[in-house]
Amino acid sequence: MRISHEWLTALLGPLPAPDDVARILTQQGLEVEALELRGAGLLGAVVAEVAKLEKVTERLTRVTLRTAGGEAVCVTGARNLSPGNRVPYAPPGAQLPDGRTLEVAELHGVPSHGMLLSADEIGIGPDHDGILILPQNAPVGDDVAHWLGLPDAVYEIGLTPSFAQHCQSARGIAQELAAPLGLRLPAAASESLAPREEAPRVTVDDPELSPLYAGIWLVRTAQVETPLWMRRRLWSCGMRSVSPIVDLTNYVMLEVGQPMHPFAQEKIQGGIHVRCAAAGERLLTLDGEERALDPSDIVIADARGAVAIAGVMGSARAEVDEATDRVFLESALFSARRVGRTMRRLGLRSEAAQRFAHGLAADLPLRAVARVRELAPEVGWQALPGGLTVGGVAPEAAPIRVEAAYVRTLLGLDLTAERQAAALESLGFSVDVTEDGLRVRAPRDRIDVRGACDVAEEVLRAVGIDRVAAVLPPPAPAVAEPEIYGLRRSALGAFMALGYRVAVSYSLVDPELLARIGQPAEVTIANALSGDLAALRTTLRLGLLQAVARNLARGVGEIALCEAGRVFHRQGGEVLEEESLGFTLCGPRAPLSRFGQQPVDFFDLKGDLEAALSALRVSDVEMRAGSDAALHTGRQAEVFAAGRRLGSIGEVHPDIAEQLGISERVLIGEISLQAVLASERPLVARPLPRYPALVRDVALVVDEQLPYDEVRREVADVLGGLLAADALFDVFVGAPVPPGKKSLALRLWLRSPERTLAEADAEEALANLLRRLGDRFGAHLR
Amino acid sequence: MLDVEALRGEALRDIAAAVDEAQLEQARIEWLGRKGPIADALRGIKNAPPDERRELGLALNRVRDALESAMEERRAALKASSVTARLAREALDVTLPGRPRAIGGPHPLQLAEDALVDALHALGFQLADGPEVESEELNFEALNIPADHPAREMHDTFFVEGHPGYVLRTHTSPVQIRAMRRHAPAPLRVVTVGRVYRRDDDVTHSPVFHQMEGLAVGEGLGMQHLKGTLYGLCRAIFGQDVRIRLRPSYFPFTEPSAEVDIGCVFCGGDGCRICKGTGFIEILGSGMVHPHVLREGGYDPARHTGFAFGVGVERIAMLRYGVDDIRLFFQSDLRLLRQF
């Protein structure tokens, strides 16, 4: 909502400077988002009278002006001048708000001394086609800026939904400003409409559609322009001046908040019918669009069909035009819910619809017609006595009972009942203080005030939120926190320690890409913004691979990224949200240097995961060759901890990588954090060993195809509690190892928890081991 | 008669002439060994005249002691110079670059989130959690946002296909209801943080973003406690000297409601483009929990009051780290991430 300082002053009397007004409004909850100074910088322009007009060319006119000092001549392209008009004249040396300084110019050989100004050039309105014609009472020679009261501040106010109910009007905002300044907004008139004889029959199908449908008739009495003061206020609110009767309607809407609709009376056939739109009904609205209507829309119809979408927009068929001299002005209430729904469906956020959608006071239509009747003569129209009403004004709601102690507790302010009542009265409420508290009646416009907490908020706004002290609340008993939160932090921490950067990807992804990487969407969005945000992710892989592709495209290498977040699955009718951890490597591990640069491979990723899992106290980790179609057939593994599946790691299949725009080898892994949580070992220290270990190295020759893990499991099985630690420190293929065989070099640390091992113990253990490995795998010492 | 002094002189010259351990050892064997002249002479004392024996013995022992200590000195000197020589040989160009190590680091959103949660932990709030695919009932109705409420317009909502009644939560507030229903009627201080979704996509809006939200319920809680908590939170995030302003606002789930502004972190409150000349920037919404919401959570509004507040994690990260395009947070661009 935009409102000018000039208009607020007209309603309330003298006000503080615009900066202060903006601050006060903001503190009242009407956030001033911008403050515009209109007409600032207009210097030296004066009121002049048009004395004589002479054509210079088809397009240009030479204007002789009467000024305070005598005569002046200038040339203009405007065509709206007549002799005797009072106009704003900027002589040479005058300055315009856009920064221009005027000079003597020559147009088609005719010298022009300065120029005549349009509303746009002065900075008060959008009109730039014609010269701004000033009222005849503007004294020749007066400074234009001074006479127009420039510069004028315009406040642009961001309205919250609660304020939108009563502050989409000059009076509503003035009421809010009046309270903190201790000013009074004069009450507005209202009227009950005596029925007129010649009124057409109005039928309202259901009071739910329109609890109050009222209207008056107006006739044109004179051909005049909309007065400048009214046009200026329309302009300052961001509206255009259209015609006197439309301007009047809009002006009263801006002043009191009631949208009204003028119908050209001769275009209405028979009675008026307020009903729901029929299925398949269509209407050509004023903006030239043909609209398909829905049975939940309310329409205003005459004998020939719909003439307006109620509360949203009229149609061309009943539009007021230049020839119209008799108008039926509708001033009604329409269902806020229905108008809001229609407005959203059609994308027609008209000034009227936005007001109806927020809801209006039950008696507002009658206050609005009273104001129209008052102002009509100013625009050359006259309202005929009486009018029509269908339905009625809902009675005022019962007073709200509020305990003073409740307000004190809620606000943390020590206010007596009397002090609370005074605060409310400053906002236009009426209050009775009784034994058990306050009985509060809100102004009719405050349909947002329904309960005790609403009343408390009004008290708070009136006394000022700054009066509340800042106090820490007393503590509450501790409750258990979800474990997953800490795990997510430590899992990311482990990967960060390994050199990974933390990524954050959209959880909305392209279902086609999910399908392509073999993890099709399970939860899709009914009203997605676009195809690439149409499904919830089933895996973190996609976001990470897209991040890899983006970084490569930008020439960024040495990629190590990890991400923690939820993935979404369906199980029966339910959506299952699982906490997941993804990680990816691509390109060399470290930047280019004299120490050489190795591209990462499967074992980098595997080593990282092993380290991270060990940091997370997950033991008994086992990785088995996997068969995920999105991964390299021979370079992937499924990850288990104590038999529970955690996830998988691997090199991305080259075809998939290519489809995602990645031409390098890229490694990816993903594990379920919930599975990790279930596998976590408690943090309890083991006693330190008491006896020394014996170290033995063995080089075994086995079949080249034999997975190492099988050997290792056998070693652990045979040596049992004697095996303190082991390491594989060489894998060798080639002569002198026979073809088809490989040599595995292991270092074994043997230790007994009970005594110092003798050489003979070690020899015996190794002999057993070699015998078993020989039997199982045909292994022998190298 | 053995010239003890000559022997001593000659031996000392030999010791001084040794240039390494080996030569020094050679000299030791030659002079002090079992077959050396001193050992010989000591063995020959018995052949000397009895009145000279004692004198000779003493002289020889003095020479032996002298040679031994000369030898020790020489050994130390040799060792010192050989270490010096080795160090000199091993000198490096220390201006060469070190062995590069890739270091990891957090995401700015994670940093902001951790800062917020840590601050609230310190203020006695504890974490609570809820699903991102949420029922319309908890996302809207329980929070006093009935169908056709104008506030639903501010929450352009994603609906889940084939799962009627479910939406992608538009805010973290449904976690309030979940936490209250779990713990009512006990006093409660909870914080939640997570992803939320709105049908919006431009420089300042992202369809996916993060919110953090705090809730306190109990007997006798008032605006002053909300204000105290918000002051604590804002000071933890933006420093002890931050200016804080509350102004009345509207949220369906709180009444009274207040928007919280802090003094503009870019211009220090003088007015700039970012704060639109006001000197303040909006950072969070808050208020006293609406009685409808308390009832939905299982608390009796006649006995219990509460306060709640919510903040956009992206907004805090943008302000703290000077990132001006919200979309940058979701691109995982390492050129940005490596700055954190």
mmCIF file of C-alpha atoms in Angstrom, chain A residues 57-219:
data_model
loop_
_atom_site.group_PDB
_atom_site.id
_atom_site.type_symbol
_atom_site.label_atom_id
_atom_site.label_comp_id
_atom_site.label_asym_id
_atom_site.label_seq_id
_atom_site.Cartn_x
_atom_site.Cartn_y
_atom_site.Cartn_z
ATOM 1 C CA THR A 57 3.850 23.474 -37.254
ATOM 2 C CA GLU A 58 1.340 20.632 -37.297
ATOM 3 C CA ARG A 59 2.788 19.407 -33.978
ATOM 4 C CA LEU A 60 4.105 22.515 -32.243
ATOM 5 C CA THR A 61 2.282 25.434 -30.673
ATOM 6 C CA ARG A 62 3.672 28.816 -29.634
ATOM 7 C CA VAL A 63 2.216 29.762 -26.252
ATOM 8 C CA THR A 64 2.144 33.272 -24.941
ATOM 9 C CA LEU A 65 1.930 33.297 -21.190
ATOM 10 C CA ARG A 66 0.898 35.879 -18.677
ATOM 11 C CA THR A 67 3.315 35.775 -15.786
ATOM 12 C CA ALA A 68 3.759 37.839 -12.648
ATOM 13 C CA GLY A 69 6.482 39.869 -14.355
ATOM 14 C CA GLY A 70 4.694 40.358 -17.698
ATOM 15 C CA GLU A 71 4.727 37.999 -20.673
ATOM 16 C CA ALA A 72 6.735 34.938 -21.669
ATOM 17 C CA VAL A 73 6.763 32.820 -24.800
ATOM 18 C CA CYS A 74 7.464 29.150 -25.083
ATOM 19 C CA VAL A 75 6.847 26.379 -27.584
ATOM 20 C CA THR A 76 5.102 23.134 -26.683
ATOM 21 C CA GLY A 77 3.976 19.936 -28.358
ATOM 22 C CA ALA A 78 1.064 19.548 -25.942
ATOM 23 C CA ARG A 79 -2.478 19.812 -27.262
ATOM 24 C CA ASN A 80 -4.513 20.149 -24.088
ATOM 25 C CA LEU A 81 -4.180 23.917 -23.599
ATOM 26 C CA SER A 82 -6.850 26.601 -23.899
ATOM 27 C CA PRO A 83 -6.491 30.316 -23.311
ATOM 28 C CA GLY A 84 -7.135 31.154 -19.675
ATOM 29 C CA ASN A 85 -5.641 27.876 -18.336
ATOM 30 C CA ARG A 86 -3.379 28.191 -15.304
ATOM 31 C CA VAL A 87 -0.246 26.124 -15.957
ATOM 32 C CA PRO A 88 3.143 25.355 -14.343
ATOM 33 C CA TYR A 89 5.809 27.295 -16.206
ATOM 34 C CA ALA A 90 9.540 26.673 -15.778
ATOM 35 C CA PRO A 91 11.376 29.784 -17.050
ATOM 36 C CA PRO A 92 15.074 29.688 -18.096
ATOM 37 C CA GLY A 93 17.158 28.951 -14.987
ATOM 38 C CA ALA A 94 14.450 26.861 -13.337
ATOM 39 C CA GLN A 95 15.365 23.317 -12.264
ATOM 40 C CA LEU A 96 13.366 20.114 -12.680
ATOM 41 C CA PRO A 97 13.330 17.070 -10.339
ATOM 42 C CA ASP A 98 15.223 15.067 -12.980
ATOM 43 C CA GLY A 99 18.121 17.512 -12.645
ATOM 44 C CA ARG A 100 17.613 19.503 -15.847
ATOM 45 C CA THR A 101 18.145 23.301 -15.778
ATOM 46 C CA LEU A 102 16.056 25.150 -18.350
ATOM 47 C CA GLU A 103 17.456 27.456 -21.010
ATOM 48 C CA VAL A 104 16.244 29.449 -23.982
ATOM 49 C CA ALA A 105 15.918 26.990 -26.856
ATOM 50 C CA GLU A 106 14.910 27.443 -30.470
ATOM 51 C CA LEU A 107 12.258 25.143 -31.965
ATOM 52 C CA HIS A 108 11.564 25.518 -35.693
ATOM 53 C CA GLY A 109 13.025 28.984 -35.632
ATOM 54 C CA VAL A 110 10.833 30.099 -32.727
ATOM 55 C CA PRO A 111 12.659 30.865 -29.484
ATOM 56 C CA SER A 112 11.182 29.038 -26.482
ATOM 57 C CA HIS A 113 11.874 30.542 -23.056
ATOM 58 C CA GLY A 114 11.829 27.531 -20.767
ATOM 59 C CA MET A 115 8.914 25.087 -20.852
ATOM 60 C CA LEU A 116 5.454 24.188 -19.595
ATOM 61 C CA LEU A 117 5.399 21.133 -17.341
ATOM 62 C CA SER A 118 3.488 17.871 -17.287
ATOM 63 C CA ALA A 119 2.620 16.005 -14.077
ATOM 64 C CA ASP A 120 5.438 13.590 -14.875
ATOM 65 C CA GLU A 121 7.994 16.397 -15.248
ATOM 66 C CA ILE A 122 6.939 17.882 -11.919
ATOM 67 C CA GLY A 123 7.303 14.423 -10.409
ATOM 68 C CA ILE A 124 3.794 13.959 -9.031
ATOM 69 C CA GLY A 125 2.146 11.658 -11.547
ATOM 70 C CA PRO A 126 2.514 9.414 -14.542
ATOM 71 C CA ASP A 127 0.901 11.725 -17.134
ATOM 72 C CA HIS A 128 3.393 13.165 -19.593
ATOM 73 C CA ASP A 129 1.232 13.637 -22.703
ATOM 74 C CA GLY A 130 -0.265 16.946 -21.699
ATOM 75 C CA ILE A 131 0.583 19.983 -19.617
ATOM 76 C CA LEU A 132 -0.691 19.827 -16.037
ATOM 77 C CA ILE A 133 -3.666 22.208 -15.894
ATOM 78 C CA LEU A 134 -3.788 23.849 -12.474
ATOM 79 C CA PRO A 135 -7.034 24.947 -10.830
ATOM 80 C CA GLN A 136 -8.189 28.476 -11.655
ATOM 81 C CA ASN A 137 -7.532 29.548 -8.062
ATOM 82 C CA ALA A 138 -3.774 29.038 -8.486
ATOM 83 C CA PRO A 139 -2.361 32.591 -8.260
ATOM 84 C CA VAL A 140 -0.268 33.642 -11.247
ATOM 85 C CA GLY A 141 3.356 34.111 -10.191
ATOM 86 C CA ASP A 142 3.214 31.698 -7.212
ATOM 87 C CA ASP A 143 5.992 29.145 -6.894
ATOM 88 C CA VAL A 144 4.592 25.869 -8.229
ATOM 89 C CA ALA A 145 6.431 23.631 -5.748
ATOM 90 C CA HIS A 146 5.189 25.727 -2.871
ATOM 91 C CA TRP A 147 1.628 25.911 -4.163
ATOM 92 C CA LEU A 148 1.506 22.118 -4.691
ATOM 93 C CA GLY A 149 3.176 21.433 -1.344
ATOM 94 C CA LEU A 150 6.210 19.737 -2.857
ATOM 95 C CA PRO A 151 8.188 17.753 -2.173
ATOM 96 C CA ASP A 152 5.568 15.305 -0.916
ATOM 97 C CA ALA A 153 6.618 12.058 0.743
ATOM 98 C CA VAL A 154 5.038 8.795 -0.355
ATOM 99 C CA TYR A 155 5.317 5.871 2.065
ATOM 100 C CA GLU A 156 5.414 2.411 0.599
ATOM 101 C CA ILE A 157 4.123 0.099 3.303
ATOM 102 C CA GLY A 158 4.508 -3.684 3.356
ATOM 103 C CA LEU A 159 1.280 -4.959 4.877
ATOM 104 C CA THR A 160 1.174 -8.213 6.819
ATOM 105 C CA PRO A 161 -2.043 -10.226 6.282
ATOM 106 C CA SER A 162 -3.549 -8.911 9.530
ATOM 107 C CA PHE A 163 -2.954 -5.273 8.644
ATOM 108 C CA ALA A 164 -4.063 -5.876 5.070
ATOM 109 C CA GLN A 165 -7.571 -6.278 6.527
ATOM 110 C CA HIS A 166 -7.828 -2.730 7.781
ATOM 111 C CA CYS A 167 -4.859 -0.796 6.440
ATOM 112 C CA GLN A 168 -5.431 -1.001 2.705
ATOM 113 C CA SER A 169 -6.879 2.490 3.039
ATOM 114 C CA ALA A 170 -5.779 6.008 3.894
ATOM 115 C CA ARG A 171 -8.109 6.074 6.913
ATOM 116 C CA GLY A 172 -6.806 2.746 8.186
ATOM 117 C CA ILE A 173 -3.204 3.914 8.086
ATOM 118 C CA ALA A 174 -4.164 7.298 9.552
ATOM 119 C CA GLN A 175 -5.850 5.515 12.493
ATOM 120 C CA GLU A 176 -2.643 3.566 13.174
ATOM 121 C CA LEU A 177 -0.570 6.744 13.009
ATOM 122 C CA ALA A 178 -3.006 8.715 15.177
ATOM 123 C CA ALA A 179 -2.543 6.486 18.267
ATOM 124 C CA PRO A 180 1.202 6.941 18.881
ATOM 125 C CA LEU A 181 0.976 10.655 18.022
ATOM 126 C CA GLY A 182 -2.011 11.221 20.321
ATOM 127 C CA LEU A 183 -4.098 12.525 17.410
ATOM 128 C CA ARG A 184 -7.745 11.770 16.625
ATOM 129 C CA LEU A 185 -9.051 10.620 13.267
ATOM 130 C CA PRO A 186 -12.493 12.243 12.738
ATOM 131 C CA ALA A 187 -15.260 9.642 12.449
ATOM 132 C CA ALA A 188 -16.605 8.843 8.982
ATOM 133 C CA ALA A 189 -20.241 9.103 8.003
ATOM 134 C CA SER A 190 -22.380 6.097 7.210
ATOM 135 C CA GLU A 191 -25.902 5.801 5.880
ATOM 136 C CA SER A 192 -28.679 3.281 5.631
ATOM 137 C CA LEU A 193 -30.085 3.289 2.138
ATOM 138 C CA ALA A 194 -33.792 3.921 1.727
ATOM 139 C CA PRO A 195 -35.016 1.733 -1.131
ATOM 140 C CA ARG A 196 -35.642 3.503 -4.423
ATOM 141 C CA GLU A 197 -38.758 2.905 -6.438
ATOM 142 C CA GLU A 198 -37.174 2.377 -9.838
ATOM 143 C CA ALA A 199 -34.505 0.017 -8.533
ATOM 144 C CA PRO A 200 -34.019 -3.142 -10.596
ATOM 145 C CA ARG A 201 -34.643 -6.384 -8.810
ATOM 146 C CA VAL A 202 -31.456 -7.722 -7.167
ATOM 147 C CA THR A 203 -31.261 -11.399 -6.303
ATOM 148 C CA VAL A 204 -28.467 -12.841 -4.199
ATOM 149 C CA ASP A 205 -28.534 -16.650 -4.451
ATOM 150 C CA ASP A 206 -26.900 -17.245 -1.093
ATOM 151 C CA PRO A 207 -25.902 -14.791 1.657
ATOM 152 C CA GLU A 208 -22.631 -16.734 1.874
ATOM 153 C CA LEU A 209 -21.704 -15.263 -1.512
ATOM 154 C CA SER A 210 -22.600 -11.716 -0.500
ATOM 155 C CA PRO A 211 -23.914 -11.036 3.012
ATOM 156 C CA LEU A 212 -24.524 -7.398 2.064
ATOM 157 C CA TYR A 213 -25.167 -6.207 -1.481
ATOM 158 C CA ALA A 214 -25.785 -2.467 -1.658
ATOM 159 C CA GLY A 215 -25.727 0.191 -4.354
ATOM 160 C CA ILE A 216 -26.649 3.728 -5.277
ATOM 161 C CA TRP A 217 -27.443 5.517 -8.514
ATOM 162 C CA LEU A 218 -25.509 8.482 -9.768
ATOM 163 C CA VAL A 219 -26.213 10.852 -12.633
#
